[in-house]
Coordinates of C-alpha atoms in Angstrom, one line a residue:
Chain A
M1 CA 0.0 0.4 -0.3
N2 CA 2.9 2.5 0.3
R3 CA 2.0 3.6 -3.8
A4 CA -1.3 4.5 -1.9
I5 CA 0.1 6.4 0.7
S6 CA 2.6 8.0 -1.7
A7 CA 0.4 9.0 -4.0
I8 CA -1.6 10.3 -1.5
V9 CA 0.7 12.6 0.0
K10 CA 1.8 13.9 -4.3
K11 CA -1.5 14.7 -4.9
D12 CA -2.2 16.6 -1.2
M13 CA 1.1 18.4 -2.0
R14 CA 1.0 19.1 -5.2
E15 CA -3.1 20.4 -4.5
I16 CA -1.0 23.3 -2.0
T17 CA 1.6 24.0 -4.4
A18 CA -1.0 24.6 -7.1
N19 CA -2.4 27.3 -5.6
R20 CA -0.7 30.2 -5.4
Q21 CA -2.7 32.2 -2.3
L22 CA -1.7 28.7 0.0
L23 CA 1.5 28.8 -1.6
F24 CA 1.9 32.8 -0.7
T25 CA 0.9 31.6 3.0
I26 CA 3.5 29.0 3.9
V27 CA 6.2 31.3 2.3
I28 CA 5.6 34.4 3.5
V29 CA 6.2 33.1 7.4
P30 CA 9.5 31.4 6.5
V31 CA 10.3 35.1 4.4
V32 CA 9.7 37.3 7.1
L33 CA 11.6 34.9 10.4
T34 CA 14.1 34.3 8.1
L35 CA 15.5 36.6 6.5
V36 CA 13.5 40.0 7.4
V37 CA 14.0 40.0 11.0
P38 CA 17.9 38.3 11.4
S39 CA 18.5 41.6 8.4
V40 CA 16.7 44.1 10.8
F41 CA 18.6 42.4 13.5
L42 CA 22.0 42.7 12.6
L43 CA 21.5 46.2 11.2
T44 CA 20.4 47.7 14.0
A45 CA 23.4 45.7 16.1
H46 CA 26.0 46.6 13.2
F47 CA 24.6 50.8 13.7
A48 CA 23.7 50.8 18.1
P49 CA 26.7 52.8 18.9
E50 CA 28.6 50.2 20.9
D51 CA 28.9 52.2 24.6
A52 CA 24.9 51.9 25.1
N53 CA 24.6 51.1 28.7
D54 CA 21.5 48.6 28.5
L55 CA 24.3 46.5 25.6
Q56 CA 26.3 46.4 28.1
E57 CA 24.5 45.3 31.2
L58 CA 23.9 42.3 29.3
M59 CA 27.8 42.2 28.7
K60 CA 27.8 41.6 32.1
L61 CA 25.4 38.9 32.4
M62 CA 27.3 36.7 29.9
P63 CA 29.8 33.6 30.7
G64 CA 33.0 34.6 30.6
N65 CA 34.4 33.5 27.5
V66 CA 31.7 35.7 25.4
Q67 CA 32.8 38.6 26.8
N68 CA 36.4 39.0 26.0
I69 CA 34.4 39.0 21.8
G70 CA 33.4 41.8 20.0
M71 CA 29.6 43.4 20.8
E72 CA 28.5 43.2 17.4
E73 CA 29.6 39.5 17.0
L74 CA 28.6 38.2 19.9
M75 CA 25.6 39.7 19.2
V76 CA 25.1 37.8 15.5
G77 CA 26.0 34.7 17.5
L78 CA 23.4 35.6 19.9
L79 CA 20.8 36.1 17.1
F80 CA 22.3 33.1 15.4
D81 CA 22.1 30.6 18.1
N82 CA 19.8 31.1 20.9
I83 CA 16.9 33.2 18.6
L84 CA 16.9 31.7 15.6
P85 CA 16.5 27.7 16.3
L86 CA 13.1 29.0 18.0
F87 CA 11.7 30.3 14.6
F88 CA 12.1 26.8 13.4
L89 CA 10.0 25.3 16.2
I90 CA 7.4 28.2 14.2
I91 CA 8.0 27.8 11.0
P92 CA 6.7 23.7 10.3
I93 CA 4.0 23.8 12.3
M94 CA 2.7 27.5 10.4
A95 CA 3.6 25.8 7.1
A96 CA 1.5 22.4 7.8
S97 CA -1.1 23.9 9.4
V98 CA -3.1 25.2 6.2
M99 CA -2.2 21.4 4.6
A100 CA -3.3 19.4 7.5
A101 CA -6.7 21.1 8.8
S102 CA -7.7 20.7 5.3
S103 CA -6.8 17.4 5.2
F104 CA -10.1 16.1 6.0
V105 CA -12.7 18.0 5.8
G106 CA -11.3 19.8 2.4
E107 CA -12.0 16.6 1.3
R108 CA -15.3 16.9 2.4
E109 CA -15.6 20.1 1.2
Q110 CA -15.4 19.5 -2.5
S111 CA -16.7 15.4 -1.8
T112 CA -13.7 13.8 -2.4
L113 CA -13.4 12.4 0.9
E114 CA -15.9 9.4 -0.1
T115 CA -13.5 8.3 -2.9
L116 CA -10.5 8.3 -1.3
L117 CA -12.5 6.3 1.4
Y118 CA -13.9 3.6 -1.3
S119 CA -10.2 3.0 -1.9
P120 CA -8.7 -0.5 -0.3
L121 CA -6.7 1.4 2.2
T122 CA -7.6 1.2 5.5
V123 CA -9.2 4.7 7.6
K124 CA -5.8 4.4 9.4
Q125 CA -3.3 4.1 6.3
L126 CA -5.8 7.5 4.9
F127 CA -4.9 9.3 8.6
Y128 CA -1.2 8.0 7.9
A129 CA -1.0 9.2 4.9
K130 CA -2.5 12.7 5.3
V131 CA -0.3 13.2 8.6
L132 CA 2.4 12.0 6.3
A133 CA 1.9 14.3 3.7
A134 CA 1.8 17.5 6.3
F135 CA 4.7 16.7 7.9
L136 CA 6.5 16.5 5.0
M137 CA 5.8 19.4 3.7
S138 CA 6.7 21.4 7.1
M139 CA 10.3 19.4 7.0
L140 CA 10.2 20.4 3.5
V141 CA 10.0 24.3 3.9
S142 CA 11.5 23.9 7.5
W143 CA 15.0 22.8 5.9
I144 CA 15.1 24.9 2.7
S145 CA 14.2 28.0 5.1
F146 CA 17.1 26.6 7.5
L147 CA 19.1 27.2 4.2
V148 CA 18.0 30.1 2.7
M149 CA 19.0 31.6 6.6
L150 CA 22.0 30.0 6.5
L151 CA 22.6 31.7 3.0
G152 CA 21.0 35.0 3.9
V153 CA 22.5 35.7 7.7
G154 CA 26.4 34.3 7.0
L155 CA 26.5 36.8 3.3
E156 CA 25.1 39.3 5.8
S157 CA 27.0 39.0 8.6
Y158 CA 30.1 38.8 6.8
V159 CA 29.6 41.6 4.9
L160 CA 28.8 44.2 7.4
T161 CA 31.5 42.4 10.0
G162 CA 33.6 40.7 7.7
A163 CA 32.9 37.5 10.4
V164 CA 32.5 34.0 9.4
L165 CA 28.9 32.1 10.3
H166 CA 29.6 29.2 12.5
P167 CA 26.2 27.7 13.5
G168 CA 26.5 26.0 16.5
I169 CA 25.6 22.3 17.8
S170 CA 22.7 22.8 19.2
W171 CA 21.2 23.5 15.7
L172 CA 21.7 19.7 15.3
P173 CA 19.3 18.3 17.7
V174 CA 16.7 21.5 16.9
M175 CA 16.5 20.3 13.5
L176 CA 16.6 17.2 13.2
L177 CA 14.4 16.0 16.4
L178 CA 13.1 19.1 18.4
S179 CA 11.2 20.8 15.2
P180 CA 10.0 17.0 13.8
A181 CA 8.8 16.2 17.3
V182 CA 6.8 19.3 17.6
S183 CA 5.7 19.3 14.2
L184 CA 4.3 16.2 14.2
I185 CA 2.9 17.0 17.8
A186 CA 0.9 20.0 16.3
I187 CA -0.1 18.2 12.9
T188 CA -1.7 15.9 14.7
L189 CA -3.5 17.6 16.6
I190 CA -5.1 19.6 13.7
V191 CA -5.5 16.5 10.9
R192 CA -7.6 15.2 14.0
G193 CA -9.6 18.5 14.5
S194 CA -9.6 18.7 10.6
A195 CA -11.0 15.2 11.0
K196 CA -13.9 16.2 13.2
A197 CA -14.4 19.7 11.8
Q198 CA -17.5 20.9 10.0
N199 CA -15.9 22.7 7.2
V200 CA -12.5 24.4 6.4
M201 CA -12.8 27.2 8.5
E202 CA -13.7 26.0 11.5
A203 CA -10.8 22.9 11.3
Q204 CA -8.3 26.3 10.6
Q205 CA -9.7 28.0 13.8
K206 CA -9.3 25.5 16.0
A207 CA -5.5 24.6 14.6
A208 CA -4.4 28.7 14.6
F209 CA -6.3 29.7 17.8
L210 CA -6.3 26.2 19.9
V211 CA -3.2 23.8 18.8
L212 CA -0.8 25.9 17.2
P213 CA -0.3 28.5 20.9
V214 CA -0.5 25.6 23.3
V215 CA 2.3 23.8 21.5
L216 CA 4.5 26.5 20.4
L217 CA 3.9 27.6 24.7
L218 CA 4.7 24.2 25.9
A219 CA 7.6 23.9 23.2
G220 CA 9.1 27.4 23.9
Q221 CA 10.1 26.4 27.8
F222 CA 12.3 24.2 26.8
V223 CA 14.5 26.6 24.3
G224 CA 16.4 28.1 27.3
L225 CA 17.4 24.6 27.4
M226 CA 19.9 25.2 24.4
L227 CA 21.8 28.2 26.6
I228 CA 22.5 25.2 29.2
N229 CA 23.5 22.1 27.3
A230 CA 22.7 21.1 23.6
W231 CA 22.2 16.9 25.5
M232 CA 20.0 17.9 27.5
L233 CA 18.4 19.3 24.1
V234 CA 18.3 16.0 22.5
G235 CA 17.4 14.3 25.5
L236 CA 13.8 17.1 25.6
S237 CA 13.6 15.9 22.0
V238 CA 13.3 12.6 22.3
V239 CA 10.7 12.9 24.7
L240 CA 8.7 15.3 22.3
G241 CA 9.3 12.1 20.2
L242 CA 7.7 9.6 22.1
L243 CA 4.6 11.8 22.5
A244 CA 4.2 12.4 18.5
W245 CA 4.3 9.0 18.0
F246 CA 2.2 8.0 21.3
L247 CA 0.0 11.1 20.2
L248 CA 0.2 9.4 16.4
R249 CA -1.0 6.0 17.0
S250 CA -3.8 6.8 19.1
S251 CA -5.0 9.2 16.5
L252 CA -4.8 6.6 13.8
G253 CA -7.3 4.2 16.4
K254 CA -10.3 6.6 16.9
F255 CA -12.1 6.9 13.3
C256 CA -13.7 5.3 11.2
G257 CA -15.5 6.2 7.5
E258 CA -18.7 7.0 9.0
M259 CA -17.1 9.8 11.5
L260 CA -15.0 10.6 9.0
L261 CA -17.8 10.7 6.2
S262 CA -20.1 13.1 8.7
G263 CA -17.6 14.5 10.7
R264 CA -18.5 13.4 13.8
Chain B
M1 CA -20.5 -17.9 -4.8
N2 CA -23.4 -15.5 -4.5
A3 CA -22.0 -11.8 -5.1
V4 CA -24.0 -10.2 -2.3
V5 CA -26.0 -11.9 -0.1
M6 CA -28.1 -9.7 2.5
N7 CA -29.5 -10.7 5.4
H8 CA -32.2 -8.7 6.9
L9 CA -30.2 -6.1 6.6
S10 CA -31.4 -2.6 8.8
K11 CA -29.7 1.1 8.7
K12 CA -31.4 3.2 11.1
Y13 CA -30.1 7.0 11.1
S14 CA -29.4 8.4 15.1
G15 CA -33.1 10.3 14.0
G16 CA -34.7 7.2 14.5
K17 CA -35.6 7.2 10.7
A18 CA -35.0 4.0 9.3
A19 CA -33.4 4.6 5.9
I20 CA -33.7 0.7 5.3
A21 CA -35.8 -2.2 6.7
D22 CA -35.1 -6.0 7.3
M23 CA -33.5 -6.2 3.8
S24 CA -32.8 -9.6 2.1
L25 CA -31.6 -10.0 -1.4
T26 CA -28.9 -11.8 -2.8
L27 CA -27.3 -11.6 -5.9
E28 CA -25.5 -13.9 -8.3
P29 CA -22.4 -13.4 -10.1
G30 CA -22.8 -11.9 -13.1
E31 CA -26.3 -10.5 -12.8
V32 CA -27.0 -6.7 -13.3
F33 CA -29.3 -6.1 -10.3
G34 CA -32.0 -2.9 -11.4
F35 CA -32.9 -1.4 -7.9
L36 CA -35.3 1.0 -8.1
G37 CA -36.8 2.9 -6.2
P38 CA -38.3 7.2 -5.1
N39 CA -35.8 9.3 -4.0
G40 CA -35.6 9.2 -0.6
A41 CA -36.0 5.4 -0.7
G42 CA -32.9 3.9 0.8
K43 CA -31.4 3.4 -2.7
T44 CA -27.6 5.1 -2.3
T45 CA -27.3 4.3 2.0
T46 CA -28.1 0.6 1.0
V47 CA -25.0 1.0 -1.2
K48 CA -23.0 3.1 1.6
V49 CA -23.1 0.2 4.0
L50 CA -22.9 -2.8 1.6
N51 CA -19.6 -0.5 1.1
G52 CA -18.9 -0.2 4.5
M53 CA -18.9 3.7 4.8
L54 CA -22.4 2.9 6.7
Q55 CA -21.8 0.6 9.1
P56 CA -25.9 -2.1 9.6
T57 CA -28.0 -1.1 12.7
G58 CA -29.6 -4.8 12.3
G59 CA -28.5 -8.3 10.5
E60 CA -25.9 -8.6 8.5
C61 CA -24.7 -8.3 4.0
L62 CA -21.7 -10.1 2.5
I63 CA -19.8 -9.0 -0.8
F64 CA -18.4 -11.7 -2.7
G65 CA -18.2 -13.5 1.2
E66 CA -16.3 -10.3 2.5
N67 CA -18.5 -8.9 5.3
P68 CA -17.6 -4.3 4.5
S69 CA -18.4 -3.7 7.8
N70 CA -15.5 -5.5 9.5
R71 CA -13.2 -5.5 6.8
P72 CA -14.4 -2.3 4.3
E73 CA -11.2 -2.1 2.4
K74 CA -11.4 -5.9 1.1
V75 CA -14.4 -5.0 -0.6
H76 CA -13.7 -2.2 -1.5
A77 CA -10.3 -3.7 -3.8
I78 CA -12.6 -6.1 -5.7
S79 CA -15.7 -4.0 -5.7
G80 CA -16.2 0.2 -7.8
V81 CA -18.5 2.1 -6.6
M82 CA -19.7 5.4 -8.7
T83 CA -22.3 7.7 -6.0
E84 CA -23.5 11.7 -6.7
H85 CA -20.9 12.5 -3.5
A86 CA -17.7 10.6 -4.8
Q87 CA -16.3 13.0 -6.7
M88 CA -12.7 13.7 -8.1
Y89 CA -10.0 16.6 -8.1
N90 CA -10.9 19.6 -9.6
H91 CA -7.4 20.8 -10.0
L92 CA -6.4 17.5 -12.1
T93 CA -6.7 16.5 -15.7
G94 CA -9.3 13.8 -16.3
L95 CA -5.9 11.7 -17.1
E96 CA -4.6 12.8 -13.8
N97 CA -7.3 11.7 -11.7
L98 CA -7.7 8.3 -12.8
I99 CA -4.0 8.1 -13.0
F100 CA -4.7 8.5 -9.3
Y101 CA -7.2 6.3 -8.7
G102 CA -5.0 4.0 -10.2
A103 CA -1.9 4.1 -7.9
V104 CA -4.3 4.5 -5.1
F105 CA -5.5 0.8 -6.0
G106 CA -1.5 -0.1 -6.4
I107 CA -1.9 0.2 -10.1
G108 CA 2.0 1.5 -11.4
E109 CA 2.0 4.1 -13.6
E110 CA 2.2 2.7 -16.8
E111 CA -0.5 -0.1 -15.9
S112 CA -2.5 3.1 -14.8
R113 CA -1.9 5.4 -18.1
K114 CA -3.2 2.9 -20.7
R115 CA -5.9 0.9 -18.6
A116 CA -7.3 5.3 -17.8
Q117 CA -6.7 6.2 -21.7
E118 CA -9.1 2.5 -23.0
L119 CA -11.8 3.3 -20.6
L120 CA -11.4 7.6 -21.3
W121 CA -11.9 6.0 -25.3
Q122 CA -14.6 4.1 -24.3
L123 CA -16.2 6.9 -22.2
E124 CA -15.9 9.2 -25.2
L125 CA -13.7 11.1 -23.1
S126 CA -10.4 11.0 -24.9
D127 CA -10.7 15.0 -26.2
A128 CA -10.7 15.8 -23.4
W129 CA -8.4 14.1 -20.5
E130 CA -5.8 17.0 -20.9
Q131 CA -8.1 19.3 -19.9
K132 CA -8.8 20.2 -16.1
L133 CA -12.0 18.2 -14.2
S134 CA -13.2 21.7 -13.2
A135 CA -13.7 23.0 -17.0
Y136 CA -16.0 19.2 -17.4
S137 CA -19.6 19.7 -17.9
T138 CA -22.1 17.5 -15.5
G139 CA -22.1 14.5 -18.5
M140 CA -18.3 14.1 -18.3
R141 CA -18.0 14.2 -14.3
Q142 CA -20.3 11.8 -14.4
R143 CA -18.5 9.2 -17.4
L144 CA -15.4 10.1 -15.4
S145 CA -16.4 8.9 -12.6
I146 CA -17.9 5.5 -14.4
A147 CA -13.9 5.3 -15.3
R148 CA -12.6 6.0 -12.4
A149 CA -14.8 2.8 -10.9
L150 CA -13.6 0.8 -13.6
M151 CA -9.6 1.7 -12.5
H152 CA -9.0 -1.0 -10.5
R153 CA -11.1 -4.3 -12.8
P154 CA -13.5 -4.8 -10.2
K155 CA -15.6 -7.7 -9.8
I156 CA -18.6 -5.8 -8.6
L157 CA -20.0 -2.6 -10.1
F158 CA -21.9 -0.1 -7.7
L159 CA -23.9 2.5 -9.9
D160 CA -26.0 5.1 -8.3
E161 CA -28.0 7.1 -11.7
P162 CA -24.9 6.4 -13.6
T163 CA -27.1 7.6 -16.3
S164 CA -28.8 11.2 -14.9
G165 CA -27.1 14.1 -16.0
L166 CA -26.2 12.5 -19.8
D167 CA -27.4 13.6 -23.2
P168 CA -29.7 10.2 -24.5
E169 CA -26.7 9.1 -26.5
S170 CA -24.6 9.1 -23.8
A171 CA -27.0 7.5 -21.7
H172 CA -27.0 5.0 -24.5
N173 CA -23.9 4.3 -25.0
V174 CA -23.0 3.6 -20.9
N175 CA -25.7 1.4 -21.0
Q176 CA -24.1 -0.6 -23.6
M177 CA -21.1 -0.6 -22.0
I178 CA -22.7 -1.6 -18.5
R179 CA -24.3 -4.6 -20.6
N180 CA -20.5 -5.5 -22.0
L181 CA -18.9 -5.5 -18.5
A182 CA -21.5 -8.0 -17.2
K183 CA -21.8 -10.3 -20.7
D184 CA -18.0 -10.4 -21.7
K185 CA -16.3 -9.6 -18.4
G186 CA -18.9 -11.4 -15.8
M187 CA -19.0 -8.0 -13.8
T188 CA -21.7 -8.3 -11.5
I189 CA -23.3 -4.8 -11.9
F190 CA -25.9 -3.1 -8.5
L191 CA -27.5 -0.4 -11.0
C192 CA -30.2 2.4 -8.4
T193 CA -32.0 4.6 -10.9
H194 CA -34.5 6.4 -11.3
Q195 CA -34.7 5.5 -14.9
L196 CA -37.0 2.8 -15.7
R197 CA -36.6 3.0 -19.1
Y198 CA -32.7 2.2 -18.9
A199 CA -33.0 0.3 -16.3
Q200 CA -35.3 -1.8 -18.4
E201 CA -32.4 -2.5 -21.2
I202 CA -29.8 -3.5 -19.1
C203 CA -30.9 -5.2 -16.5
T204 CA -31.5 -8.7 -15.5
R205 CA -33.3 -8.9 -11.9
Y206 CA -34.4 -5.9 -10.6
G207 CA -35.1 -5.2 -6.8
L208 CA -38.4 -2.1 -6.7
I209 CA -37.8 -0.5 -2.4
D210 CA -39.6 2.4 -1.1
E211 CA -39.2 3.4 2.4
G212 CA -36.0 1.4 3.0
R213 CA -38.4 -1.6 1.7
L214 CA -37.4 -3.9 -1.0
L215 CA -41.6 -4.4 -1.8
V216 CA -40.8 -6.8 -5.0
E217 CA -38.0 -8.5 -6.6
G218 CA -37.3 -10.8 -9.6
T219 CA -36.6 -10.9 -13.3
L220 CA -39.1 -8.4 -15.2
E221 CA -41.7 -11.7 -16.3
Q222 CA -41.5 -12.7 -12.8
L223 CA -42.7 -8.8 -11.4
R224 CA -45.5 -9.2 -14.6
A225 CA -46.9 -12.3 -13.2
G226 CA -46.8 -10.8 -9.7
M227 CA -49.4 -8.3 -11.2
G228 CA -51.4 -10.4 -12.8
S229 CA -50.9 -11.0 -17.1
G230 CA -50.6 -7.0 -16.8
M231 CA -51.4 -7.1 -20.6
K232 CA -53.3 -4.1 -22.1
L233 CA -54.8 -4.3 -25.3
R234 CA -55.8 -1.2 -27.5
I235 CA -58.7 -1.3 -30.1
R236 CA -59.8 1.6 -32.0
T237 CA -63.1 0.9 -33.6
D238 CA -66.3 2.7 -35.0
R239 CA -68.9 0.3 -32.8
L240 CA -68.8 -1.8 -29.5
P241 CA -71.1 -4.8 -29.5
D242 CA -72.1 -4.4 -25.5
S243 CA -70.8 -7.4 -25.2
I244 CA -66.9 -6.6 -25.1
A245 CA -68.5 -2.9 -23.2
G246 CA -69.6 -5.4 -20.7
Y247 CA -66.8 -7.8 -21.5
T248 CA -64.4 -5.1 -19.7
D249 CA -65.3 -2.0 -18.1
A250 CA -64.4 0.0 -21.6
D251 CA -65.8 2.8 -20.5
K252 CA -64.2 4.0 -18.6
N253 CA -61.2 4.2 -21.1
E254 CA -63.1 4.9 -24.1
K255 CA -61.7 8.7 -25.7
N256 CA -63.6 10.7 -28.4
R257 CA -67.1 8.8 -28.1
G258 CA -69.6 9.9 -30.3
E259 CA -72.7 10.3 -30.0
A260 CA -74.8 7.7 -28.0
S261 CA -77.2 5.8 -29.3
G262 CA -79.6 4.6 -27.6
S263 CA -79.7 0.7 -29.1
R264 CA -78.0 -1.8 -26.9
E265 CA -75.0 -1.4 -29.6
R266 CA -72.8 1.5 -29.2
Q267 CA -71.5 3.5 -32.1
G268 CA -69.2 6.3 -33.0
A269 CA -65.2 6.3 -32.9
Y270 CA -64.2 4.5 -29.1
D271 CA -60.0 4.5 -28.7
I272 CA -60.4 1.4 -26.1
E273 CA -57.3 -0.1 -24.1
L274 CA -58.5 -3.9 -22.4
A275 CA -56.9 -5.1 -19.6
I276 CA -56.3 -9.2 -21.0
K277 CA -55.7 -11.8 -19.4
S278 CA -53.4 -13.6 -22.1
E279 CA -52.9 -13.2 -26.0
E280 CA -55.2 -16.1 -26.5
E281 CA -58.3 -13.4 -25.9
I282 CA -57.4 -11.2 -28.6
P283 CA -58.9 -13.3 -31.6
R284 CA -61.9 -13.7 -29.5
I285 CA -62.5 -9.6 -29.0
V286 CA -61.5 -8.7 -32.7
S287 CA -64.1 -11.5 -33.8
R288 CA -66.8 -9.9 -31.5
I289 CA -66.7 -6.3 -33.0
V290 CA -66.5 -7.7 -36.3
Q291 CA -68.9 -9.9 -36.0
G292 CA -71.0 -7.2 -34.3
G293 CA -70.8 -4.8 -37.9
G294 CA -68.0 -2.8 -36.6
N295 CA -64.2 -1.6 -38.5
I296 CA -61.4 -2.4 -36.7
Y297 CA -58.3 0.8 -37.7
H298 CA -55.7 0.0 -34.6
V299 CA -55.9 -3.7 -32.5
S300 CA -52.1 -4.0 -30.2
A301 CA -51.2 -5.5 -27.6
K302 CA -48.6 -3.9 -24.8
R303 CA -46.6 -6.2 -21.6
P304 CA -46.6 -3.9 -18.8
S305 CA -43.1 -2.2 -18.7
L306 CA -40.8 -1.9 -15.8
E307 CA -42.2 2.5 -15.3
D308 CA -45.3 0.2 -15.4
I309 CA -44.9 -2.4 -12.8
Y310 CA -43.4 0.7 -10.6
F311 CA -46.3 3.5 -10.8
S312 CA -48.9 0.2 -10.1
L313 CA -46.4 -0.7 -7.0
T314 CA -45.4 2.4 -6.0
A315 CA -49.2 3.5 -6.0
E316 CA -50.5 0.7 -3.9
R317 CA -48.1 2.5 -1.1
R318 CA -49.6 5.5 -1.5

């Protein structure tokens, strides 16, 4: 049945990319977060007077070894290793939320859900295909954004300070573990919501006002750990990954065709 | 093995309305079964229950030995379903849609493309296969849905109003195709329709339902036998002997009756329809009219059509 699942994943992705309006909503968040915001920050750091009192105060709070590097370099490092990773919890979820929210209810609204349910896929496999499509989309957007950011911020930093950017080790668990785990939790919850929603708008509202704030609030708590230790981050990511897996497993058994068709 | 078995099948919706009430029916492989009934009679609900889309509230059903309530995916692998609510994707072309559904049924892209092109050609959509579905007319969508239901070469095909929205020529074509699928490929067809004339052209057996109940089922001959012969004799004559008028309730059916005469024999122009039991009665009636001095301008005998049987049965229930 892998062929069937991959057909559904491809079809769902194509549906998004073929719709300019949807594509714009997906692209705009990463562009703002990975290009516009860092650029503003870097320019501010570059042109801000180095003897500003607040910044001196901030420097004093930093561990001893960083106090010796230049203020601007420190600011770039701070931005790159401590603020930008947080964006990579937001980007994949935002990118996938539109797709995940319309996953079931969107099919129901265009009367294609019944056709899919007449396929030899079980409802579980169908649910899995829908989650997988949104998850792959979120990761795709996330990694492309990461590369764009690496190039953009790296180039700007080089031009402005002459320093070559070295991504910290904590990026590794963020991109490979934390971001996928948080994304999977959010997508599973949104797809579940989509299966029960009466229309796409309801599903999107649930996603934007209920699921996203809660998931981001929870995940945001762990980002502070990046300052402490990358291994700690790995541990917590694994915990979140397990949580995502259990959530997905429990959701898979929750639905039958009749429920999906009626949205109840 | 039977193609379809329904054993005291019932489906009640949560509101308490019985969409299917205690329905029992068996279909042999290769049959073209016409499932006929007015709107809201329970035809579509029956198709959905038979395909595991809805859970029955009583009884059970089997499709080629598989229970759709427990393993719907097993049933879907061998059944093709075309209903009004099973649509395809507007942003894909006709061909892309068929290839997608082919893949969903586990068919490789090349094979899917081959099958899709063949079906599109058969259903006269070969000119439109590169058009997006959003540009398709209702009739074209309908035909593409039939193609979609046939992509995985099912053993049984459920068709819900396949010819509604089609022009007469396309409807005839689709009917021809359905007939050939049963005849050449041995496919079992479960056809829900209002269009009794088309149903009579292709079905080998019928079930008439109303308010979720199966009123009668059988071949056309069995249904005719069930309502007497139902045969109607139409005669146009200028003189109607009383023996004939008494023989039937001809007065009720007469049209264009001329001046009433005071004599026992009625004169004028009569166009009458008589209910007879068999063809044997025709020569006796004709000779009585001729012997009574009447000229006969028209004689025809008509056996009840499916439509006649359907209306007489539904009228009985109202």
